[in-house]
Amino acid sequence: MKLLHIDSAATGAGSVTRELTATIVARWQEAVPGLSVTYRDLDAQPLPHLTGPVLTKVDQVAAESSEQVLQQFLDSDVIVLGAPMYNFSVPSTLKAWIDRVAVAGRTFHYTENGPEGLAKGKRMVIASGRGGVYGDSSPADFQEAYLRQVFGFLGVTDIEFVRAEGVAYSPQHRTDALEGAKAAIQVPLREAA
């Protein structure tokens, strides 16, 4: 089994989502013997934003990098994604990664009945960190709703969110939110069986 671990927070060691993704991946490693983990840090090694030369593959180096990113996604059974809320959405580095995995003909295609996701059968665990409190249905949430939509469009429907909210309110709020989020992490029992 292959797990792809993605971090996108720009806050380094102080990141809530990095702490959560590390905990999630450690639990998967405990539960699934022989788990293969690939790690990608989108802050330390950002992908260039999607431009004409990147999209049309005129830039051969960028095309090879994009193919590697796409193949890592396609090869994975589980994706653990650290996605902090920045300005009500996701970091631009994460959006650049999504632009590499949302590829017509590879992860989705259009049919007479509309779009069909081709990346089915994957499990995704998204560590969501938020400075404020937004709950499940805030109109200001363009982070989790976007991630659920884009990965659902690609065919990934087994998506779990592990959320820490209100982390900017106070040090105690941050501690409590992290403890609550860690307690909510599901043990991957069905994969370990």
mmCIF file with all atom_site columns, C-alpha atoms in Angstrom:
data_model
loop_
_atom_site.group_PDB
_atom_site.id
_atom_site.type_symbol
_atom_site.label_atom_id
_atom_site.label_alt_id
_atom_site.label_comp_id
_atom_site.label_asym_id
_atom_site.label_entity_id
_atom_site.label_seq_id
_atom_site.pdbx_PDB_ins_code
_atom_site.Cartn_x
_atom_site.Cartn_y
_atom_site.Cartn_z
_atom_site.occupancy
_atom_site.B_iso_or_equiv
_atom_site.pdbx_formal_charge
_atom_site.auth_seq_id
_atom_site.auth_comp_id
_atom_site.auth_asym_id
_atom_site.auth_atom_id
_atom_site.pdbx_PDB_model_num
ATOM 1   C CA . MET A 1 1   ? 0.000   0.000  0.000   1.00 0.00 ? 1   MET A CA 1
ATOM 2   C CA . LYS A 1 2   ? 1.242   3.478  -0.924  1.00 0.00 ? 2   LYS A CA 1
ATOM 3   C CA . LEU A 1 3   ? 0.571   6.663  1.024   1.00 0.00 ? 3   LEU A CA 1
ATOM 4   C CA . LEU A 1 4   ? 1.301   10.130 -0.347  1.00 0.00 ? 4   LEU A CA 1
ATOM 5   C CA . HIS A 1 5   ? 1.934   12.703 2.411   1.00 0.00 ? 5   HIS A CA 1
ATOM 6   C CA . ILE A 1 6   ? 1.580   16.338 1.296   1.00 0.00 ? 6   ILE A CA 1
ATOM 7   C CA . ASP A 1 7   ? 2.230   19.411 3.454   1.00 0.00 ? 7   ASP A CA 1
ATOM 8   C CA . SER A 1 8   ? 1.475   22.914 2.192   1.00 0.00 ? 8   SER A CA 1
ATOM 9   C CA . ALA A 1 9   ? 1.645   25.201 5.245   1.00 0.00 ? 9   ALA A CA 1
ATOM 10  C CA . ALA A 1 10  ? 4.110   28.080 5.043   1.00 0.00 ? 10  ALA A CA 1
ATOM 11  C CA . THR A 1 11  ? 4.489   28.251 8.829   1.00 0.00 ? 11  THR A CA 1
ATOM 12  C CA . GLY A 1 12  ? 7.108   25.523 9.198   1.00 0.00 ? 12  GLY A CA 1
ATOM 13  C CA . ALA A 1 13  ? 7.520   23.749 12.532  1.00 0.00 ? 13  ALA A CA 1
ATOM 14  C CA . GLY A 1 14  ? 4.734   25.849 14.085  1.00 0.00 ? 14  GLY A CA 1
ATOM 15  C CA . SER A 1 15  ? 2.157   24.577 11.609  1.00 0.00 ? 15  SER A CA 1
ATOM 16  C CA . VAL A 1 16  ? -1.023  22.996 12.937  1.00 0.00 ? 16  VAL A CA 1
ATOM 17  C CA . THR A 1 17  ? -1.608  21.017 9.745   1.00 0.00 ? 17  THR A CA 1
ATOM 18  C CA . ARG A 1 18  ? 1.975   19.719 9.653   1.00 0.00 ? 18  ARG A CA 1
ATOM 19  C CA . GLU A 1 19  ? 1.562   18.442 13.205  1.00 0.00 ? 19  GLU A CA 1
ATOM 20  C CA . LEU A 1 20  ? -1.734  16.801 12.271  1.00 0.00 ? 20  LEU A CA 1
ATOM 21  C CA . THR A 1 21  ? -0.451  15.182 9.064   1.00 0.00 ? 21  THR A CA 1
ATOM 22  C CA . ALA A 1 22  ? 2.563   13.777 10.939  1.00 0.00 ? 22  ALA A CA 1
ATOM 23  C CA . THR A 1 23  ? 0.220   12.238 13.505  1.00 0.00 ? 23  THR A CA 1
ATOM 24  C CA . ILE A 1 24  ? -2.088  10.824 10.821  1.00 0.00 ? 24  ILE A CA 1
ATOM 25  C CA . VAL A 1 25  ? 0.804   9.290  8.860   1.00 0.00 ? 25  VAL A CA 1
ATOM 26  C CA . ALA A 1 26  ? 2.300   7.796  12.056  1.00 0.00 ? 26  ALA A CA 1
ATOM 27  C CA . ARG A 1 27  ? -1.032  6.108  12.832  1.00 0.00 ? 27  ARG A CA 1
ATOM 28  C CA . TRP A 1 28  ? -1.196  4.682  9.315   1.00 0.00 ? 28  TRP A CA 1
ATOM 29  C CA . GLN A 1 29  ? 2.370   3.384  9.644   1.00 0.00 ? 29  GLN A CA 1
ATOM 30  C CA . GLU A 1 30  ? 1.458   1.679  12.929  1.00 0.00 ? 30  GLU A CA 1
ATOM 31  C CA . ALA A 1 31  ? -1.682  0.103  11.457  1.00 0.00 ? 31  ALA A CA 1
ATOM 32  C CA . VAL A 1 32  ? -0.444  -0.935 8.008   1.00 0.00 ? 32  VAL A CA 1
ATOM 33  C CA . PRO A 1 33  ? 2.737   -3.033 7.964   1.00 0.00 ? 33  PRO A CA 1
ATOM 34  C CA . GLY A 1 34  ? 4.966   -2.338 4.976   1.00 0.00 ? 34  GLY A CA 1
ATOM 35  C CA . LEU A 1 35  ? 3.239   0.946  4.153   1.00 0.00 ? 35  LEU A CA 1
ATOM 36  C CA . SER A 1 36  ? 5.261   2.901  1.585   1.00 0.00 ? 36  SER A CA 1
ATOM 37  C CA . VAL A 1 37  ? 5.236   6.659  2.299   1.00 0.00 ? 37  VAL A CA 1
ATOM 38  C CA . THR A 1 38  ? 6.198   9.377  -0.184  1.00 0.00 ? 38  THR A CA 1
ATOM 39  C CA . TYR A 1 39  ? 6.531   12.893 1.228   1.00 0.00 ? 39  TYR A CA 1
ATOM 40  C CA . ARG A 1 40  ? 6.197   16.209 -0.582  1.00 0.00 ? 40  ARG A CA 1
ATOM 41  C CA . ASP A 1 41  ? 6.562   19.632 1.053   1.00 0.00 ? 41  ASP A CA 1
ATOM 42  C CA . LEU A 1 42  ? 4.937   22.209 -1.189  1.00 0.00 ? 42  LEU A CA 1
ATOM 43  C CA . ASP A 1 43  ? 6.364   25.112 0.799   1.00 0.00 ? 43  ASP A CA 1
ATOM 44  C CA . ALA A 1 44  ? 9.972   23.895 0.734   1.00 0.00 ? 44  ALA A CA 1
ATOM 45  C CA . GLN A 1 45  ? 9.723   22.789 -2.903  1.00 0.00 ? 45  GLN A CA 1
ATOM 46  C CA . PRO A 1 46  ? 6.864   24.728 -4.511  1.00 0.00 ? 46  PRO A CA 1
ATOM 47  C CA . LEU A 1 47  ? 5.676   23.943 -7.979  1.00 0.00 ? 47  LEU A CA 1
ATOM 48  C CA . PRO A 1 48  ? 5.462   26.864 -10.389 1.00 0.00 ? 48  PRO A CA 1
ATOM 49  C CA . HIS A 1 49  ? 1.980   28.129 -10.974 1.00 0.00 ? 49  HIS A CA 1
ATOM 50  C CA . LEU A 1 50  ? 0.251   26.862 -14.073 1.00 0.00 ? 50  LEU A CA 1
ATOM 51  C CA . THR A 1 51  ? 1.237   28.977 -17.072 1.00 0.00 ? 51  THR A CA 1
ATOM 52  C CA . GLY A 1 52  ? 0.934   28.573 -20.840 1.00 0.00 ? 52  GLY A CA 1
ATOM 53  C CA . PRO A 1 53  ? 4.402   27.004 -21.277 1.00 0.00 ? 53  PRO A CA 1
ATOM 54  C CA . VAL A 1 54  ? 3.736   24.607 -18.373 1.00 0.00 ? 54  VAL A CA 1
ATOM 55  C CA . LEU A 1 55  ? 0.263   23.653 -19.588 1.00 0.00 ? 55  LEU A CA 1
ATOM 56  C CA . THR A 1 56  ? 1.305   23.160 -23.212 1.00 0.00 ? 56  THR A CA 1
ATOM 57  C CA . LYS A 1 57  ? 4.484   21.299 -22.160 1.00 0.00 ? 57  LYS A CA 1
ATOM 58  C CA . VAL A 1 58  ? 6.710   23.700 -24.086 1.00 0.00 ? 58  VAL A CA 1
ATOM 59  C CA . ASP A 1 59  ? 8.850   23.845 -20.939 1.00 0.00 ? 59  ASP A CA 1
ATOM 60  C CA . GLN A 1 60  ? 10.222  20.271 -20.914 1.00 0.00 ? 60  GLN A CA 1
ATOM 61  C CA . VAL A 1 61  ? 11.604  20.464 -17.357 1.00 0.00 ? 61  VAL A CA 1
ATOM 62  C CA . ALA A 1 62  ? 8.245   21.662 -16.037 1.00 0.00 ? 62  ALA A CA 1
ATOM 63  C CA . ALA A 1 63  ? 6.453   18.962 -18.054 1.00 0.00 ? 63  ALA A CA 1
ATOM 64  C CA . GLU A 1 64  ? 8.617   16.232 -16.512 1.00 0.00 ? 64  GLU A CA 1
ATOM 65  C CA . SER A 1 65  ? 8.055   17.647 -13.029 1.00 0.00 ? 65  SER A CA 1
ATOM 66  C CA . SER A 1 66  ? 4.293   17.800 -13.629 1.00 0.00 ? 66  SER A CA 1
ATOM 67  C CA . GLU A 1 67  ? 4.256   14.187 -14.824 1.00 0.00 ? 67  GLU A CA 1
ATOM 68  C CA . GLN A 1 68  ? 6.146   13.068 -11.709 1.00 0.00 ? 68  GLN A CA 1
ATOM 69  C CA . VAL A 1 69  ? 3.652   14.866 -9.455  1.00 0.00 ? 69  VAL A CA 1
ATOM 70  C CA . LEU A 1 70  ? 0.711   13.343 -11.327 1.00 0.00 ? 70  LEU A CA 1
ATOM 71  C CA . GLN A 1 71  ? 2.224   9.858  -11.196 1.00 0.00 ? 71  GLN A CA 1
ATOM 72  C CA . GLN A 1 72  ? 2.793   10.115 -7.422  1.00 0.00 ? 72  GLN A CA 1
ATOM 73  C CA . PHE A 1 73  ? -0.899  10.930 -7.035  1.00 0.00 ? 73  PHE A CA 1
ATOM 74  C CA . LEU A 1 74  ? -2.046  8.156  -9.384  1.00 0.00 ? 74  LEU A CA 1
ATOM 75  C CA . ASP A 1 75  ? 0.177   5.562  -7.698  1.00 0.00 ? 75  ASP A CA 1
ATOM 76  C CA . SER A 1 76  ? -1.070  6.336  -4.191  1.00 0.00 ? 76  SER A CA 1
ATOM 77  C CA . ASP A 1 77  ? -3.784  4.429  -2.375  1.00 0.00 ? 77  ASP A CA 1
ATOM 78  C CA . VAL A 1 78  ? -4.039  6.983  0.427   1.00 0.00 ? 78  VAL A CA 1
ATOM 79  C CA . ILE A 1 79  ? -3.336  10.720 0.354   1.00 0.00 ? 79  ILE A CA 1
ATOM 80  C CA . VAL A 1 80  ? -2.737  12.588 3.616   1.00 0.00 ? 80  VAL A CA 1
ATOM 81  C CA . LEU A 1 81  ? -3.009  16.261 2.790   1.00 0.00 ? 81  LEU A CA 1
ATOM 82  C CA . GLY A 1 82  ? -2.161  19.194 5.051   1.00 0.00 ? 82  GLY A CA 1
ATOM 83  C CA . ALA A 1 83  ? -4.408  22.064 3.976   1.00 0.00 ? 83  ALA A CA 1
ATOM 84  C CA . PRO A 1 84  ? -4.428  25.180 6.152   1.00 0.00 ? 84  PRO A CA 1
ATOM 85  C CA . MET A 1 85  ? -7.025  27.855 5.500   1.00 0.00 ? 85  MET A CA 1
ATOM 86  C CA . TYR A 1 86  ? -5.317  30.924 4.059   1.00 0.00 ? 86  TYR A CA 1
ATOM 87  C CA . ASN A 1 87  ? -7.614  33.861 3.330   1.00 0.00 ? 87  ASN A CA 1
ATOM 88  C CA . PHE A 1 88  ? -10.679 31.572 3.331   1.00 0.00 ? 88  PHE A CA 1
ATOM 89  C CA . SER A 1 89  ? -9.147  29.120 0.840   1.00 0.00 ? 89  SER A CA 1
ATOM 90  C CA . VAL A 1 90  ? -6.026  26.991 0.376   1.00 0.00 ? 90  VAL A CA 1
ATOM 91  C CA . PRO A 1 91  ? -2.379  28.040 -0.018  1.00 0.00 ? 91  PRO A CA 1
ATOM 92  C CA . SER A 1 92  ? -1.442  28.901 -3.592  1.00 0.00 ? 92  SER A CA 1
ATOM 93  C CA . THR A 1 93  ? 1.255   26.215 -3.438  1.00 0.00 ? 93  THR A CA 1
ATOM 94  C CA . LEU A 1 94  ? -1.459  23.614 -2.836  1.00 0.00 ? 94  LEU A CA 1
ATOM 95  C CA . LYS A 1 95  ? -3.499  25.021 -5.730  1.00 0.00 ? 95  LYS A CA 1
ATOM 96  C CA . ALA A 1 96  ? -0.430  24.664 -7.988  1.00 0.00 ? 96  ALA A CA 1
ATOM 97  C CA . TRP A 1 97  ? -0.170  20.975 -6.937  1.00 0.00 ? 97  TRP A CA 1
ATOM 98  C CA . ILE A 1 98  ? -3.892  20.435 -7.590  1.00 0.00 ? 98  ILE A CA 1
ATOM 99  C CA . ASP A 1 99  ? -3.398  21.928 -11.060 1.00 0.00 ? 99  ASP A CA 1
ATOM 100 C CA . ARG A 1 100 ? -0.871  19.126 -11.718 1.00 0.00 ? 100 ARG A CA 1
ATOM 101 C CA . VAL A 1 101 ? -3.185  16.297 -10.600 1.00 0.00 ? 101 VAL A CA 1
ATOM 102 C CA . ALA A 1 102 ? -6.412  17.569 -12.199 1.00 0.00 ? 102 ALA A CA 1
ATOM 103 C CA . VAL A 1 103 ? -5.564  16.488 -15.737 1.00 0.00 ? 103 VAL A CA 1
ATOM 104 C CA . ALA A 1 104 ? -8.138  15.766 -18.413 1.00 0.00 ? 104 ALA A CA 1
ATOM 105 C CA . GLY A 1 105 ? -7.820  12.235 -19.727 1.00 0.00 ? 105 GLY A CA 1
ATOM 106 C CA . ARG A 1 106 ? -5.747  11.122 -16.729 1.00 0.00 ? 106 ARG A CA 1
ATOM 107 C CA . THR A 1 107 ? -7.754  11.908 -13.581 1.00 0.00 ? 107 THR A CA 1
ATOM 108 C CA . PHE A 1 108 ? -11.076 12.897 -15.174 1.00 0.00 ? 108 PHE A CA 1
ATOM 109 C CA . HIS A 1 109 ? -12.789 12.945 -18.534 1.00 0.00 ? 109 HIS A CA 1
ATOM 110 C CA . TYR A 1 110 ? -16.022 14.138 -20.034 1.00 0.00 ? 110 TYR A CA 1
ATOM 111 C CA . THR A 1 111 ? -18.708 11.752 -21.221 1.00 0.00 ? 111 THR A CA 1
ATOM 112 C CA . GLU A 1 112 ? -22.122 12.204 -22.809 1.00 0.00 ? 112 GLU A CA 1
ATOM 113 C CA . ASN A 1 113 ? -23.478 12.200 -19.249 1.00 0.00 ? 113 ASN A CA 1
ATOM 114 C CA . GLY A 1 114 ? -21.015 14.796 -17.961 1.00 0.00 ? 114 GLY A CA 1
ATOM 115 C CA . PRO A 1 115 ? -17.651 14.571 -16.186 1.00 0.00 ? 115 PRO A CA 1
ATOM 116 C CA . GLU A 1 116 ? -16.354 11.322 -14.718 1.00 0.00 ? 116 GLU A CA 1
ATOM 117 C CA . GLY A 1 117 ? -13.526 11.044 -12.201 1.00 0.00 ? 117 GLY A CA 1
ATOM 118 C CA . LEU A 1 118 ? -10.828 8.523  -13.078 1.00 0.00 ? 118 LEU A CA 1
ATOM 119 C CA . ALA A 1 119 ? -8.941  8.528  -9.741  1.00 0.00 ? 119 ALA A CA 1
ATOM 120 C CA . LYS A 1 120 ? -11.424 6.255  -8.000  1.00 0.00 ? 120 LYS A CA 1
ATOM 121 C CA . GLY A 1 121 ? -10.633 3.936  -5.111  1.00 0.00 ? 121 GLY A CA 1
ATOM 122 C CA . LYS A 1 122 ? -8.327  6.295  -3.240  1.00 0.00 ? 122 LYS A CA 1
ATOM 123 C CA . ARG A 1 123 ? -8.737  7.351  0.353   1.00 0.00 ? 123 ARG A CA 1
ATOM 124 C CA . MET A 1 124 ? -7.943  10.927 1.362   1.00 0.00 ? 124 MET A CA 1
ATOM 125 C CA . VAL A 1 125 ? -7.410  12.323 4.847   1.00 0.00 ? 125 VAL A CA 1
ATOM 126 C CA . ILE A 1 126 ? -7.216  16.110 4.902   1.00 0.00 ? 126 ILE A CA 1
ATOM 127 C CA . ALA A 1 127 ? -5.773  17.929 7.913   1.00 0.00 ? 127 ALA A CA 1
ATOM 128 C CA . SER A 1 128 ? -7.553  21.275 7.973   1.00 0.00 ? 128 SER A CA 1
ATOM 129 C CA . GLY A 1 129 ? -6.236  24.107 10.147  1.00 0.00 ? 129 GLY A CA 1
ATOM 130 C CA . ARG A 1 130 ? -8.175  27.333 10.649  1.00 0.00 ? 130 ARG A CA 1
ATOM 131 C CA . GLY A 1 131 ? -7.373  30.418 12.664  1.00 0.00 ? 131 GLY A CA 1
ATOM 132 C CA . GLY A 1 132 ? -11.078 31.134 13.162  1.00 0.00 ? 132 GLY A CA 1
ATOM 133 C CA . VAL A 1 133 ? -14.130 28.945 13.648  1.00 0.00 ? 133 VAL A CA 1
ATOM 134 C CA . TYR A 1 134 ? -16.177 28.144 10.551  1.00 0.00 ? 134 TYR A CA 1
ATOM 135 C CA . GLY A 1 135 ? -17.946 24.872 11.323  1.00 0.00 ? 135 GLY A CA 1
ATOM 136 C CA . ASP A 1 136 ? -19.381 22.634 8.640   1.00 0.00 ? 136 ASP A CA 1
ATOM 137 C CA . SER A 1 137 ? -21.362 25.075 6.520   1.00 0.00 ? 137 SER A CA 1
ATOM 138 C CA . SER A 1 138 ? -19.977 28.594 6.749   1.00 0.00 ? 138 SER A CA 1
ATOM 139 C CA . PRO A 1 139 ? -20.379 30.658 3.570   1.00 0.00 ? 139 PRO A CA 1
ATOM 140 C CA . ALA A 1 140 ? -16.801 31.880 4.216   1.00 0.00 ? 140 ALA A CA 1
ATOM 141 C CA . ASP A 1 141 ? -15.392 28.341 3.815   1.00 0.00 ? 141 ASP A CA 1
ATOM 142 C CA . PHE A 1 142 ? -13.795 28.141 0.393   1.00 0.00 ? 142 PHE A CA 1
ATOM 143 C CA . GLN A 1 143 ? -11.212 25.672 1.731   1.00 0.00 ? 143 GLN A CA 1
ATOM 144 C CA . GLU A 1 144 ? -12.896 22.404 2.671   1.00 0.00 ? 144 GLU A CA 1
ATOM 145 C CA . ALA A 1 145 ? -15.769 22.852 0.210   1.00 0.00 ? 145 ALA A CA 1
ATOM 146 C CA . TYR A 1 146 ? -13.261 23.420 -2.598  1.00 0.00 ? 146 TYR A CA 1
ATOM 147 C CA . LEU A 1 147 ? -11.149 20.397 -1.658  1.00 0.00 ? 147 LEU A CA 1
ATOM 148 C CA . ARG A 1 148 ? -14.184 18.123 -1.402  1.00 0.00 ? 148 ARG A CA 1
ATOM 149 C CA . GLN A 1 149 ? -15.416 19.370 -4.810  1.00 0.00 ? 149 GLN A CA 1
ATOM 150 C CA . VAL A 1 150 ? -12.129 19.123 -6.705  1.00 0.00 ? 150 VAL A CA 1
ATOM 151 C CA . PHE A 1 151 ? -11.149 15.682 -5.411  1.00 0.00 ? 151 PHE A CA 1
ATOM 152 C CA . GLY A 1 152 ? -14.715 14.395 -5.790  1.00 0.00 ? 152 GLY A CA 1
ATOM 153 C CA . PHE A 1 153 ? -14.594 15.608 -9.404  1.00 0.00 ? 153 PHE A CA 1
ATOM 154 C CA . LEU A 1 154 ? -11.450 13.472 -9.822  1.00 0.00 ? 154 LEU A CA 1
ATOM 155 C CA . GLY A 1 155 ? -13.287 10.438 -8.429  1.00 0.00 ? 155 GLY A CA 1
ATOM 156 C CA . VAL A 1 156 ? -11.964 10.499 -4.857  1.00 0.00 ? 156 VAL A CA 1
ATOM 157 C CA . THR A 1 157 ? -15.077 10.167 -2.723  1.00 0.00 ? 157 THR A CA 1
ATOM 158 C CA . ASP A 1 158 ? -13.620 8.606  0.453   1.00 0.00 ? 158 ASP A CA 1
ATOM 159 C CA . ILE A 1 159 ? -12.541 11.906 2.044   1.00 0.00 ? 159 ILE A CA 1
ATOM 160 C CA . GLU A 1 160 ? -12.103 12.484 5.772   1.00 0.00 ? 160 GLU A CA 1
ATOM 161 C CA . PHE A 1 161 ? -11.409 15.901 7.285   1.00 0.00 ? 161 PHE A CA 1
ATOM 162 C CA . VAL A 1 162 ? -9.481  16.250 10.534  1.00 0.00 ? 162 VAL A CA 1
ATOM 163 C CA . ARG A 1 163 ? -10.111 19.826 11.565  1.00 0.00 ? 163 ARG A CA 1
ATOM 164 C CA . ALA A 1 164 ? -8.474  22.147 14.115  1.00 0.00 ? 164 ALA A CA 1
ATOM 165 C CA . GLU A 1 165 ? -10.371 25.442 14.349  1.00 0.00 ? 165 GLU A CA 1
ATOM 166 C CA . GLY A 1 166 ? -9.889  28.631 16.317  1.00 0.00 ? 166 GLY A CA 1
ATOM 167 C CA . VAL A 1 167 ? -6.136  28.075 16.590  1.00 0.00 ? 167 VAL A CA 1
ATOM 168 C CA . ALA A 1 168 ? -5.407  31.829 16.347  1.00 0.00 ? 168 ALA A CA 1
ATOM 169 C CA . TYR A 1 169 ? -7.718  32.796 19.233  1.00 0.00 ? 169 TYR A CA 1
ATOM 170 C CA . SER A 1 170 ? -5.241  32.012 22.001  1.00 0.00 ? 170 SER A CA 1
ATOM 171 C CA . PRO A 1 171 ? -2.507  29.503 22.893  1.00 0.00 ? 171 PRO A CA 1
ATOM 172 C CA . GLN A 1 172 ? -5.085  27.517 24.879  1.00 0.00 ? 172 GLN A CA 1
ATOM 173 C CA . HIS A 1 173 ? -7.513  27.454 21.942  1.00 0.00 ? 173 HIS A CA 1
ATOM 174 C CA . ARG A 1 174 ? -4.690  26.167 19.742  1.00 0.00 ? 174 ARG A CA 1
ATOM 175 C CA . THR A 1 175 ? -3.771  23.431 22.218  1.00 0.00 ? 175 THR A CA 1
ATOM 176 C CA . ASP A 1 176 ? -7.397  22.392 22.690  1.00 0.00 ? 176 ASP A CA 1
ATOM 177 C CA . ALA A 1 177 ? -8.094  22.401 18.930  1.00 0.00 ? 177 ALA A CA 1
ATOM 178 C CA . LEU A 1 178 ? -5.038  20.227 18.230  1.00 0.00 ? 178 LEU A CA 1
ATOM 179 C CA . GLU A 1 179 ? -5.944  17.776 21.010  1.00 0.00 ? 179 GLU A CA 1
ATOM 180 C CA . GLY A 1 180 ? -9.516  17.554 19.713  1.00 0.00 ? 180 GLY A CA 1
ATOM 181 C CA . ALA A 1 181 ? -8.379  17.034 16.136  1.00 0.00 ? 181 ALA A CA 1
ATOM 182 C CA . LYS A 1 182 ? -5.885  14.333 17.122  1.00 0.00 ? 182 LYS A CA 1
ATOM 183 C CA . ALA A 1 183 ? -8.574  12.551 19.142  1.00 0.00 ? 183 ALA A CA 1
ATOM 184 C CA . ALA A 1 184 ? -10.819 12.580 16.045  1.00 0.00 ? 184 ALA A CA 1
ATOM 185 C CA . ILE A 1 185 ? -8.261  10.864 13.793  1.00 0.00 ? 185 ILE A CA 1
ATOM 186 C CA . GLN A 1 186 ? -9.681  7.532  12.734  1.00 0.00 ? 186 GLN A CA 1
ATOM 187 C CA . VAL A 1 187 ? -7.493  4.463  12.954  1.00 0.00 ? 187 VAL A CA 1
ATOM 188 C CA . PRO A 1 188 ? -7.222  2.889  9.488   1.00 0.00 ? 188 PRO A CA 1
ATOM 189 C CA . LEU A 1 189 ? -8.498  -0.503 10.690  1.00 0.00 ? 189 LEU A CA 1
ATOM 190 C CA . ARG A 1 190 ? -9.991  -1.695 7.419   1.00 0.00 ? 190 ARG A CA 1
ATOM 191 C CA . GLU A 1 191 ? -6.640  -1.278 5.631   1.00 0.00 ? 191 GLU A CA 1
ATOM 192 C CA . ALA A 1 192 ? -4.764  -3.066 8.411   1.00 0.00 ? 192 ALA A CA 1
ATOM 193 C CA . ALA A 1 193 ? -7.036  -6.127 8.286   1.00 0.00 ? 193 ALA A CA 1
#
